[in-house]
């Protein structure tokens, strides 16, 4: 039985989006986020080490729910599931990905940027989506507008979300959680500044919980 993605997102409130350049950073990064109170992470496939990073976190940090981001093809989806990812997200929603989502062993969260894409995702049987790039598309106002005609769609907005505006997104009834790179940006990961990442995670948890 795979996890309930809406329940996971609702509890998480904030999903740190991370890009790992060195696989040895994966476990200390996940532990730093966990120490700050975050229980779920999106590791992107933007670097060749993303997949190995997912594998390392899945194997060594059992309390962290590890998801894969930047899943662009059915082959990516199969690879991240095999590496131990418990869920997967994409910046978009191609027909190929929506077709395999039905038989995916892990929940797949496609990205959307328009009403038509939301409708295509709903028609494929999925109700959880990533709104990307959220701020450029209109932010909370976009979500408010879509909630009228397409109220069954639930979102994790990412792209331009930060501590300053996350609460505004989370106040929308169709928002489950927000995602973003601000908690563990690449420069802090590169510097192996784990205490700073823990502090950012803790700040997000305390500002955004409840
Ligand atoms: C993502 O992949 O979800 C986004 O690139 C995150 O965007 P941000 O850097 O604006 O948080």
mmCIF file of C-alpha atoms and ligand atoms in Angstrom:
data_model
loop_
_atom_site.group_PDB
_atom_site.id
_atom_site.type_symbol
_atom_site.label_atom_id
_atom_site.label_comp_id
_atom_site.label_asym_id
_atom_site.label_seq_id
_atom_site.Cartn_x
_atom_site.Cartn_y
_atom_site.Cartn_z
ATOM 1 C CA UNK A 1 0.000 0.000 0.000
ATOM 2 C CA UNK A 2 1.662 3.223 -1.105
ATOM 3 C CA UNK A 3 1.429 6.358 0.977
ATOM 4 C CA UNK A 4 -1.498 8.792 0.971
ATOM 5 C CA UNK A 5 0.097 11.742 -0.804
ATOM 6 C CA UNK A 6 -2.503 14.302 0.277
ATOM 7 C CA UNK A 7 -2.119 13.256 3.903
ATOM 8 C CA UNK A 8 1.678 13.481 3.628
ATOM 9 C CA UNK A 9 1.570 16.943 2.022
ATOM 10 C CA UNK A 10 -1.008 18.254 4.502
ATOM 11 C CA UNK A 11 1.086 17.136 7.459
ATOM 12 C CA UNK A 12 4.331 18.386 5.923
ATOM 13 C CA UNK A 13 3.036 21.926 5.133
ATOM 14 C CA UNK A 14 6.402 22.641 3.525
ATOM 15 C CA UNK A 15 8.393 20.455 1.170
ATOM 16 C CA UNK A 16 12.059 21.386 0.817
ATOM 17 C CA UNK A 17 13.204 21.065 -2.798
ATOM 18 C CA UNK A 18 16.876 20.111 -2.893
ATOM 19 C CA UNK A 19 19.468 19.610 -5.589
ATOM 20 C CA UNK A 20 22.462 17.510 -4.599
ATOM 21 C CA UNK A 21 25.804 17.859 -6.381
ATOM 22 C CA UNK A 22 27.725 15.394 -4.253
ATOM 23 C CA UNK A 23 26.135 12.140 -3.147
ATOM 24 C CA UNK A 24 27.947 12.315 0.198
ATOM 25 C CA UNK A 25 25.795 15.371 1.021
ATOM 26 C CA UNK A 26 22.508 13.466 0.771
ATOM 27 C CA UNK A 27 22.396 11.820 4.200
ATOM 28 C CA UNK A 28 23.673 14.794 6.275
ATOM 29 C CA UNK A 29 21.267 17.054 4.376
ATOM 30 C CA UNK A 30 18.292 14.803 5.127
ATOM 31 C CA UNK A 31 19.383 14.553 8.762
ATOM 32 C CA UNK A 32 19.715 18.343 9.004
ATOM 33 C CA UNK A 33 16.167 18.819 7.707
ATOM 34 C CA UNK A 34 14.866 16.128 10.048
ATOM 35 C CA UNK A 35 16.585 17.853 12.986
ATOM 36 C CA UNK A 36 14.712 21.022 12.053
ATOM 37 C CA UNK A 37 11.391 19.173 12.138
ATOM 38 C CA UNK A 38 10.777 18.398 8.459
ATOM 39 C CA UNK A 39 9.798 14.837 7.597
ATOM 40 C CA UNK A 40 9.580 14.947 3.795
ATOM 41 C CA UNK A 41 12.007 16.050 1.097
ATOM 42 C CA UNK A 42 11.982 16.440 -2.703
ATOM 43 C CA UNK A 43 15.336 15.523 -4.237
ATOM 44 C CA UNK A 44 15.488 16.717 -7.816
ATOM 45 C CA UNK A 45 16.934 14.806 -10.747
ATOM 46 C CA UNK A 46 18.553 18.022 -11.960
ATOM 47 C CA UNK A 47 21.990 16.608 -11.202
ATOM 48 C CA UNK A 48 23.308 13.157 -12.105
ATOM 49 C CA UNK A 49 23.715 12.494 -8.368
ATOM 50 C CA UNK A 50 20.015 12.995 -7.650
ATOM 51 C CA UNK A 51 19.139 9.341 -8.068
ATOM 52 C CA UNK A 52 22.005 8.119 -5.886
ATOM 53 C CA UNK A 53 21.062 10.753 -3.307
ATOM 54 C CA UNK A 54 17.500 9.406 -3.186
ATOM 55 C CA UNK A 55 18.865 5.893 -2.774
ATOM 56 C CA UNK A 56 21.167 6.959 0.079
ATOM 57 C CA UNK A 57 18.426 8.799 1.972
ATOM 58 C CA UNK A 58 15.948 5.944 1.506
ATOM 59 C CA UNK A 59 18.497 3.458 2.829
ATOM 60 C CA UNK A 60 20.026 5.454 5.675
ATOM 61 C CA UNK A 61 17.467 7.996 6.911
ATOM 62 C CA UNK A 62 14.351 5.884 7.509
ATOM 63 C CA UNK A 63 12.436 8.684 9.254
ATOM 64 C CA UNK A 64 12.654 10.938 6.205
ATOM 65 C CA UNK A 65 10.015 10.445 3.503
ATOM 66 C CA UNK A 66 12.031 10.935 0.343
ATOM 67 C CA UNK A 67 10.416 12.050 -2.891
ATOM 68 C CA UNK A 68 11.903 12.627 -6.323
ATOM 69 C CA UNK A 69 11.518 15.853 -8.266
ATOM 70 C CA UNK A 70 12.138 16.798 -11.896
ATOM 71 C CA UNK A 71 10.739 13.450 -13.048
ATOM 72 C CA UNK A 72 10.425 14.083 -16.785
ATOM 73 C CA UNK A 73 9.677 10.682 -18.303
ATOM 74 C CA UNK A 74 8.241 7.245 -17.521
ATOM 75 C CA UNK A 75 11.835 5.989 -17.345
ATOM 76 C CA UNK A 76 12.607 8.589 -14.650
ATOM 77 C CA UNK A 77 9.527 7.501 -12.706
ATOM 78 C CA UNK A 78 10.569 3.837 -12.829
ATOM 79 C CA UNK A 79 14.144 4.727 -11.829
ATOM 80 C CA UNK A 80 13.186 6.831 -8.797
ATOM 81 C CA UNK A 81 10.729 4.202 -7.552
ATOM 82 C CA UNK A 82 13.462 1.570 -7.856
ATOM 83 C CA UNK A 83 15.866 3.864 -5.974
ATOM 84 C CA UNK A 84 13.470 4.024 -3.036
ATOM 85 C CA UNK A 85 11.587 7.272 -3.625
ATOM 86 C CA UNK A 86 8.188 7.165 -1.927
ATOM 87 C CA UNK A 87 6.606 9.758 -4.204
ATOM 88 C CA UNK A 88 7.538 11.663 -7.344
ATOM 89 C CA UNK A 89 6.828 15.095 -8.774
ATOM 90 C CA UNK A 90 7.246 16.648 -12.180
ATOM 91 C CA UNK A 91 7.299 20.271 -13.323
ATOM 92 C CA UNK A 92 4.784 19.266 -16.007
ATOM 93 C CA UNK A 93 2.194 16.718 -17.065
ATOM 94 C CA UNK A 94 2.934 14.968 -20.337
ATOM 95 C CA UNK A 95 0.489 12.388 -21.746
ATOM 96 C CA UNK A 96 3.219 9.732 -21.327
ATOM 97 C CA UNK A 97 3.634 10.466 -17.614
ATOM 98 C CA UNK A 98 -0.112 10.644 -16.985
ATOM 99 C CA UNK A 99 -0.522 7.249 -18.692
ATOM 100 C CA UNK A 100 2.030 5.498 -16.479
ATOM 101 C CA UNK A 101 0.925 7.313 -13.304
ATOM 102 C CA UNK A 102 -1.996 4.879 -13.066
ATOM 103 C CA UNK A 103 0.290 1.892 -12.665
ATOM 104 C CA UNK A 104 3.112 3.647 -10.806
ATOM 105 C CA UNK A 105 4.129 1.899 -7.580
ATOM 106 C CA UNK A 106 4.493 5.330 -5.924
ATOM 107 C CA UNK A 107 2.210 8.388 -6.019
ATOM 108 C CA UNK A 108 3.017 10.675 -8.931
ATOM 109 C CA UNK A 109 2.327 14.413 -8.660
ATOM 110 C CA UNK A 110 2.310 16.097 -12.082
ATOM 111 C CA UNK A 111 2.960 19.781 -12.595
ATOM 112 C CA UNK A 112 0.313 22.110 -14.010
ATOM 113 C CA UNK A 113 0.222 25.733 -15.134
ATOM 114 C CA UNK A 114 -3.264 26.161 -16.647
ATOM 115 C CA UNK A 115 -6.914 25.136 -16.262
ATOM 116 C CA UNK A 116 -6.584 22.826 -19.275
ATOM 117 C CA UNK A 117 -3.660 21.006 -17.674
ATOM 118 C CA UNK A 118 -5.560 20.649 -14.396
ATOM 119 C CA UNK A 119 -8.448 19.143 -16.377
ATOM 120 C CA UNK A 120 -6.133 16.700 -18.162
ATOM 121 C CA UNK A 121 -4.656 15.598 -14.833
ATOM 122 C CA UNK A 122 -8.105 15.159 -13.271
ATOM 123 C CA UNK A 123 -9.192 13.153 -16.322
ATOM 124 C CA UNK A 124 -6.188 10.882 -15.737
ATOM 125 C CA UNK A 125 -7.546 10.164 -12.259
ATOM 126 C CA UNK A 126 -5.148 12.286 -10.206
ATOM 127 C CA UNK A 127 -6.244 15.050 -7.836
ATOM 128 C CA UNK A 128 -2.866 16.106 -6.369
ATOM 129 C CA UNK A 129 -0.727 18.416 -8.487
ATOM 130 C CA UNK A 130 2.254 20.719 -8.298
ATOM 131 C CA UNK A 131 1.568 24.289 -9.403
ATOM 132 C CA UNK A 132 4.743 25.427 -11.142
ATOM 133 C CA UNK A 133 6.111 28.090 -11.415
ATOM 134 C CA UNK A 134 3.564 29.329 -8.885
ATOM 135 C CA UNK A 135 4.590 32.968 -8.383
ATOM 136 C CA UNK A 136 4.955 33.736 -12.084
ATOM 137 C CA UNK A 137 1.530 32.213 -12.808
ATOM 138 C CA UNK A 138 -0.213 34.476 -10.304
ATOM 139 C CA UNK A 139 0.452 32.877 -6.927
ATOM 140 C CA UNK A 140 -2.415 32.585 -4.427
ATOM 141 C CA UNK A 141 -4.745 34.498 -6.804
ATOM 142 C CA UNK A 142 -4.306 31.726 -9.426
ATOM 143 C CA UNK A 143 -5.220 29.098 -6.830
ATOM 144 C CA UNK A 144 -8.255 31.075 -5.687
ATOM 145 C CA UNK A 145 -9.472 31.438 -9.273
ATOM 146 C CA UNK A 146 -9.087 27.723 -10.048
ATOM 147 C CA UNK A 147 -10.795 26.612 -6.851
ATOM 148 C CA UNK A 148 -14.173 27.692 -8.224
ATOM 149 C CA UNK A 149 -14.491 25.603 -11.393
ATOM 150 C CA UNK A 150 -11.945 22.912 -10.472
ATOM 151 C CA UNK A 151 -12.295 22.598 -6.700
ATOM 152 C CA UNK A 152 -11.390 18.898 -6.603
ATOM 153 C CA UNK A 153 -7.797 19.706 -7.633
ATOM 154 C CA UNK A 154 -5.353 20.050 -4.722
ATOM 155 C CA UNK A 155 -1.957 21.706 -5.072
ATOM 156 C CA UNK A 156 1.594 21.978 -3.877
ATOM 157 C CA UNK A 157 2.684 25.348 -5.302
ATOM 158 C CA UNK A 158 6.410 25.788 -5.910
ATOM 159 C CA UNK A 159 8.557 28.324 -7.709
ATOM 160 C CA UNK A 160 8.928 31.686 -6.028
ATOM 161 C CA UNK A 161 7.573 30.519 -2.670
ATOM 162 C CA UNK A 162 9.489 31.580 0.434
ATOM 163 C CA UNK A 163 9.040 32.168 4.142
ATOM 164 C CA UNK A 164 7.622 35.631 3.369
ATOM 165 C CA UNK A 165 4.674 34.415 1.270
ATOM 166 C CA UNK A 166 4.171 30.741 2.226
ATOM 167 C CA UNK A 167 1.364 31.477 4.691
ATOM 168 C CA UNK A 168 -0.630 33.285 2.008
ATOM 169 C CA UNK A 169 -0.455 30.189 -0.191
ATOM 170 C CA UNK A 170 -1.292 27.841 2.688
ATOM 171 C CA UNK A 171 -4.397 29.886 3.496
ATOM 172 C CA UNK A 172 -5.961 28.807 0.188
ATOM 173 C CA UNK A 173 -8.280 25.802 0.682
ATOM 174 C CA UNK A 174 -6.860 23.968 -2.341
ATOM 175 C CA UNK A 175 -3.255 24.147 -1.091
ATOM 176 C CA UNK A 176 -1.904 21.088 0.718
ATOM 177 C CA UNK A 177 1.670 22.281 1.181
ATOM 178 C CA UNK A 178 4.203 24.595 -0.410
ATOM 179 C CA UNK A 179 7.545 23.611 -1.896
ATOM 180 C CA UNK A 180 10.737 25.526 -2.381
ATOM 181 C CA UNK A 181 14.477 25.715 -2.372
ATOM 182 C CA UNK A 182 14.762 28.433 0.251
ATOM 183 C CA UNK A 183 15.203 26.018 3.172
ATOM 184 C CA UNK A 184 18.172 24.181 1.675
ATOM 185 C CA UNK A 185 19.560 26.292 -1.166
ATOM 186 C CA UNK A 186 22.445 24.936 -3.218
ATOM 187 C CA UNK A 187 24.990 27.345 -1.720
ATOM 188 C CA UNK A 188 24.323 26.102 1.833
ATOM 189 C CA UNK A 189 24.416 22.465 0.681
ATOM 190 C CA UNK A 190 27.672 23.150 -1.194
ATOM 191 C CA UNK A 191 29.149 24.711 1.962
ATOM 192 C CA UNK A 192 27.900 21.715 4.012
ATOM 193 C CA UNK A 193 26.352 24.225 6.389
ATOM 194 C CA UNK A 194 24.008 21.713 8.047
ATOM 195 C CA UNK A 195 23.306 23.869 11.136
ATOM 196 C CA UNK A 196 22.073 26.715 8.898
ATOM 197 C CA UNK A 197 19.788 24.298 7.036
ATOM 198 C CA UNK A 198 18.433 22.929 10.333
ATOM 199 C CA UNK A 199 17.774 26.508 11.461
ATOM 200 C CA UNK A 200 15.906 27.301 8.229
ATOM 201 C CA UNK A 201 13.851 24.123 8.534
ATOM 202 C CA UNK A 202 12.973 24.932 12.146
ATOM 203 C CA UNK A 203 12.043 28.505 11.203
ATOM 204 C CA UNK A 204 9.726 27.195 8.471
ATOM 205 C CA UNK A 205 8.125 24.646 10.807
ATOM 206 C CA UNK A 206 7.495 27.231 13.498
ATOM 207 C CA UNK A 207 6.203 29.876 11.090
ATOM 208 C CA UNK A 208 4.007 27.566 9.021
ATOM 209 C CA UNK A 209 2.652 24.885 11.328
ATOM 210 C CA UNK A 210 -0.961 24.909 12.355
HETATM 211 C C1 LIG B 1 10.964 23.520 -7.988
HETATM 212 O O1 LIG B 1 11.606 22.745 -8.662
HETATM 213 O O2 LIG B 1 9.998 23.167 -7.320
HETATM 214 C C2 LIG B 1 11.334 24.956 -8.037
HETATM 215 O O3 LIG B 1 12.449 25.166 -8.815
HETATM 216 C C3 LIG B 1 11.529 25.596 -6.719
HETATM 217 O O4 LIG B 1 11.562 26.952 -6.975
HETATM 218 P P1 LIG B 1 12.245 28.016 -5.984
HETATM 219 O O5 LIG B 1 13.707 27.905 -6.209
HETATM 220 O O6 LIG B 1 11.680 29.344 -6.406
HETATM 221 O O7 LIG B 1 11.860 27.644 -4.573
#
